[in-house]
């Protein structure tokens, strides 16, 4: 089955699943999820985490509505109320999460009408997901559920982790990429993340590489939250792509937003977290600083630094509209020393990692985790990390959600991510 036909079949399956979950509740008069079965109820007083609390800003709901995804938020409570037991609840959150992911991808690729925001805008998917997690937290069924497990299942499915894998035949190169949610939202809730935008536009796409080889791209989008990394989300996403089978990739790269005005290919990923006092989207700290780096909980064994194995020469040949540079800098504590130093030419033997080229935050950690796993499961595969330019151009008027410069810059970055990936043909 071709990728396009598989997408159509998946969409039909999800539509059927959603209809099955919605209809029992709506036909009983539970359009808002508060009635239906007498024992199904929601509460408005459920505590919100810092990420969910940002939805108090009306611009977040406007991003959902103007992205054409508002029905997901409105109908989700009624669907939850159709669950008769914990197993059914799991199937519902899987189906709705997967349908949200597919809607986000279809929207980014111009196949889903609705709303007046540009197709490539990643913010509607992000804020819709956050709003739906609030509805999930407020749901109080009359049977026991593991709320944390349901939240994780919804997060995984709505981020592309449940996708069924590559549809490519022999001779088609398979590329697996990841992006990130928006972050820094306390300072500016209108922010987007060009890495998320780019990979949404690439998921499921067939492209032609620079040497004429056909390729298929599959993608996921990660949260900017330490806790999800601690619980193995990165390994759940990349593990099946690095093990033999129909979901395996020929090349992997993680993508995140990095520096102003340029793309960087990171030559080194470091093992440490060292980003404090900067918090994640949930308001959490890493526990590590430049002078006291820490290792993430549950991280498997590995070197202090891992080198990229991407074809950096061909990839850095792309120079328009932004330059692409190989970044060889790291921060380390040299062997026998106690203070960190910055090095422009990579780590020295026996040193302890403080930061890779991507710093000591989750951009660096996603690169380290994926490439540690690559070395364990498929060491011959090319893998590494790409930083995009910082996305700029939001209007100064804070009530405006978008503007021509913002949209132009987001489109330009996404287009160049595709062009850089086209130049992985030599890998």
mmCIF file with all atom_site columns, N, CA and C in Angstrom, residues 154-179:
data_model
loop_
_atom_site.group_PDB
_atom_site.id
_atom_site.type_symbol
_atom_site.label_atom_id
_atom_site.label_alt_id
_atom_site.label_comp_id
_atom_site.label_asym_id
_atom_site.label_entity_id
_atom_site.label_seq_id
_atom_site.pdbx_PDB_ins_code
_atom_site.Cartn_x
_atom_site.Cartn_y
_atom_site.Cartn_z
_atom_site.occupancy
_atom_site.B_iso_or_equiv
_atom_site.pdbx_formal_charge
_atom_site.auth_seq_id
_atom_site.auth_comp_id
_atom_site.auth_asym_id
_atom_site.auth_atom_id
_atom_site.pdbx_PDB_model_num
ATOM 1  N N  . UNK A 1 154 ? -2.381 9.836  25.267 1.00 0.00 ? 154 UNK A N  1
ATOM 2  C CA . UNK A 1 154 ? -2.866 10.917 24.425 1.00 0.00 ? 154 UNK A CA 1
ATOM 3  C C  . UNK A 1 154 ? -1.701 11.735 23.869 1.00 0.00 ? 154 UNK A C  1
ATOM 4  N N  . UNK A 1 155 ? -0.734 12.053 24.719 1.00 0.00 ? 155 UNK A N  1
ATOM 5  C CA . UNK A 1 155 ? 0.429  12.818 24.267 1.00 0.00 ? 155 UNK A CA 1
ATOM 6  C C  . UNK A 1 155 ? 1.167  12.071 23.153 1.00 0.00 ? 155 UNK A C  1
ATOM 7  N N  . UNK A 1 156 ? 1.444  10.786 23.373 1.00 0.00 ? 156 UNK A N  1
ATOM 8  C CA . UNK A 1 156 ? 2.164  10.017 22.361 1.00 0.00 ? 156 UNK A CA 1
ATOM 9  C C  . UNK A 1 156 ? 1.423  10.016 21.033 1.00 0.00 ? 156 UNK A C  1
ATOM 10 N N  . UNK A 1 157 ? 0.128  9.708  21.085 1.00 0.00 ? 157 UNK A N  1
ATOM 11 C CA . UNK A 1 157 ? -0.645 9.596  19.849 1.00 0.00 ? 157 UNK A CA 1
ATOM 12 C C  . UNK A 1 157 ? -0.756 10.932 19.136 1.00 0.00 ? 157 UNK A C  1
ATOM 13 N N  . UNK A 1 158 ? -0.913 12.018 19.883 1.00 0.00 ? 158 UNK A N  1
ATOM 14 C CA . UNK A 1 158 ? -1.106 13.332 19.269 1.00 0.00 ? 158 UNK A CA 1
ATOM 15 C C  . UNK A 1 158 ? 0.197  13.963 18.820 1.00 0.00 ? 158 UNK A C  1
ATOM 16 N N  . UNK A 1 159 ? 1.300  13.282 19.046 1.00 0.00 ? 159 UNK A N  1
ATOM 17 C CA . UNK A 1 159 ? 2.616  13.772 18.627 1.00 0.00 ? 159 UNK A CA 1
ATOM 18 C C  . UNK A 1 159 ? 3.232  12.920 17.525 1.00 0.00 ? 159 UNK A C  1
ATOM 19 N N  . UNK A 1 160 ? 2.509  11.921 17.044 1.00 0.00 ? 160 UNK A N  1
ATOM 20 C CA . UNK A 1 160 ? 2.999  11.112 15.937 1.00 0.00 ? 160 UNK A CA 1
ATOM 21 C C  . UNK A 1 160 ? 3.649  9.815  16.329 1.00 0.00 ? 160 UNK A C  1
ATOM 22 N N  . UNK A 1 161 ? 3.734  9.508  17.628 1.00 0.00 ? 161 UNK A N  1
ATOM 23 C CA . UNK A 1 161 ? 4.421  8.288  18.052 1.00 0.00 ? 161 UNK A CA 1
ATOM 24 C C  . UNK A 1 161 ? 3.642  7.036  17.698 1.00 0.00 ? 161 UNK A C  1
ATOM 25 N N  . UNK A 1 162 ? 2.329  7.168  17.489 1.00 0.00 ? 162 UNK A N  1
ATOM 26 C CA . UNK A 1 162 ? 1.516  5.996  17.173 1.00 0.00 ? 162 UNK A CA 1
ATOM 27 C C  . UNK A 1 162 ? 1.420  5.739  15.673 1.00 0.00 ? 162 UNK A C  1
ATOM 28 N N  . UNK A 1 163 ? 2.075  6.561  14.878 1.00 0.00 ? 163 UNK A N  1
ATOM 29 C CA . UNK A 1 163 ? 2.007  6.387  13.432 1.00 0.00 ? 163 UNK A CA 1
ATOM 30 C C  . UNK A 1 163 ? 2.536  5.008  13.052 1.00 0.00 ? 163 UNK A C  1
ATOM 31 N N  . UNK A 1 164 ? 1.987  4.444  11.983 1.00 0.00 ? 164 UNK A N  1
ATOM 32 C CA . UNK A 1 164 ? 2.244  3.035  11.674 1.00 0.00 ? 164 UNK A CA 1
ATOM 33 C C  . UNK A 1 164 ? 3.547  2.773  10.949 1.00 0.00 ? 164 UNK A C  1
ATOM 34 N N  . UNK A 1 165 ? 4.314  3.789  10.638 1.00 0.00 ? 165 UNK A N  1
ATOM 35 C CA . UNK A 1 165 ? 5.621  3.547  10.052 1.00 0.00 ? 165 UNK A CA 1
ATOM 36 C C  . UNK A 1 165 ? 5.707  3.921  8.596  1.00 0.00 ? 165 UNK A C  1
ATOM 37 N N  . UNK A 1 166 ? 6.855  3.623  8.013  1.00 0.00 ? 166 UNK A N  1
ATOM 38 C CA . UNK A 1 166 ? 7.116  3.970  6.629  1.00 0.00 ? 166 UNK A CA 1
ATOM 39 C C  . UNK A 1 166 ? 6.323  3.078  5.683  1.00 0.00 ? 166 UNK A C  1
ATOM 40 N N  . UNK A 1 167 ? 5.888  3.666  4.577  1.00 0.00 ? 167 UNK A N  1
ATOM 41 C CA . UNK A 1 167 ? 5.237  2.883  3.538  1.00 0.00 ? 167 UNK A CA 1
ATOM 42 C C  . UNK A 1 167 ? 6.132  2.673  2.341  1.00 0.00 ? 167 UNK A C  1
ATOM 43 N N  . UNK A 1 168 ? 7.374  3.146  2.453  1.00 0.00 ? 168 UNK A N  1
ATOM 44 C CA . UNK A 1 168 ? 8.274  3.130  1.303  1.00 0.00 ? 168 UNK A CA 1
ATOM 45 C C  . UNK A 1 168 ? 8.670  1.722  0.898  1.00 0.00 ? 168 UNK A C  1
ATOM 46 N N  . UNK A 1 169 ? 8.787  1.522  -0.395 1.00 0.00 ? 169 UNK A N  1
ATOM 47 C CA . UNK A 1 169 ? 9.259  0.255  -0.939 1.00 0.00 ? 169 UNK A CA 1
ATOM 48 C C  . UNK A 1 169 ? 10.779 0.252  -1.015 1.00 0.00 ? 169 UNK A C  1
ATOM 49 N N  . UNK A 1 170 ? 11.325 -0.885 -1.486 1.00 0.00 ? 170 UNK A N  1
ATOM 50 C CA . UNK A 1 170 ? 12.777 -1.019 -1.652 1.00 0.00 ? 170 UNK A CA 1
ATOM 51 C C  . UNK A 1 170 ? 13.292 0.078  -2.578 1.00 0.00 ? 170 UNK A C  1
ATOM 52 N N  . UNK A 1 171 ? 14.415 0.663  -2.207 1.00 0.00 ? 171 UNK A N  1
ATOM 53 C CA . UNK A 1 171 ? 15.009 1.711  -3.021 1.00 0.00 ? 171 UNK A CA 1
ATOM 54 C C  . UNK A 1 171 ? 14.601 3.106  -2.608 1.00 0.00 ? 171 UNK A C  1
ATOM 55 N N  . UNK A 1 172 ? 13.679 3.234  -1.649 1.00 0.00 ? 172 UNK A N  1
ATOM 56 C CA . UNK A 1 172 ? 13.264 4.537  -1.144 1.00 0.00 ? 172 UNK A CA 1
ATOM 57 C C  . UNK A 1 172 ? 13.923 4.756  0.218  1.00 0.00 ? 172 UNK A C  1
ATOM 58 N N  . UNK A 1 173 ? 14.697 5.816  0.320  1.00 0.00 ? 173 UNK A N  1
ATOM 59 C CA . UNK A 1 173 ? 15.415 6.113  1.566  1.00 0.00 ? 173 UNK A CA 1
ATOM 60 C C  . UNK A 1 173 ? 14.417 6.599  2.616  1.00 0.00 ? 173 UNK A C  1
ATOM 61 N N  . UNK A 1 174 ? 14.577 6.139  3.839  1.00 0.00 ? 174 UNK A N  1
ATOM 62 C CA . UNK A 1 174 ? 13.618 6.441  4.898  1.00 0.00 ? 174 UNK A CA 1
ATOM 63 C C  . UNK A 1 174 ? 14.281 7.335  5.943  1.00 0.00 ? 174 UNK A C  1
ATOM 64 N N  . UNK A 1 175 ? 13.709 8.518  6.117  1.00 0.00 ? 175 UNK A N  1
ATOM 65 C CA . UNK A 1 175 ? 14.278 9.548  6.991  1.00 0.00 ? 175 UNK A CA 1
ATOM 66 C C  . UNK A 1 175 ? 13.300 9.817  8.123  1.00 0.00 ? 175 UNK A C  1
ATOM 67 N N  . UNK A 1 176 ? 13.793 9.762  9.353  1.00 0.00 ? 176 UNK A N  1
ATOM 68 C CA . UNK A 1 176 ? 12.948 10.023 10.516 1.00 0.00 ? 176 UNK A CA 1
ATOM 69 C C  . UNK A 1 176 ? 13.467 11.260 11.229 1.00 0.00 ? 176 UNK A C  1
ATOM 70 N N  . UNK A 1 177 ? 12.563 12.229 11.471 1.00 0.00 ? 177 UNK A N  1
ATOM 71 C CA . UNK A 1 177 ? 12.950 13.507 12.065 1.00 0.00 ? 177 UNK A CA 1
ATOM 72 C C  . UNK A 1 177 ? 12.023 13.845 13.224 1.00 0.00 ? 177 UNK A C  1
ATOM 73 N N  . UNK A 1 178 ? 12.486 14.723 14.099 1.00 0.00 ? 178 UNK A N  1
ATOM 74 C CA . UNK A 1 178 ? 11.650 15.220 15.190 1.00 0.00 ? 178 UNK A CA 1
ATOM 75 C C  . UNK A 1 178 ? 11.815 16.716 15.312 1.00 0.00 ? 178 UNK A C  1
ATOM 76 N N  . UNK A 1 179 ? 10.742 17.369 15.779 1.00 0.00 ? 179 UNK A N  1
ATOM 77 C CA . UNK A 1 179 ? 10.775 18.780 16.107 1.00 0.00 ? 179 UNK A CA 1
ATOM 78 C C  . UNK A 1 179 ? 10.298 18.991 17.535 1.00 0.00 ? 179 UNK A C  1
#
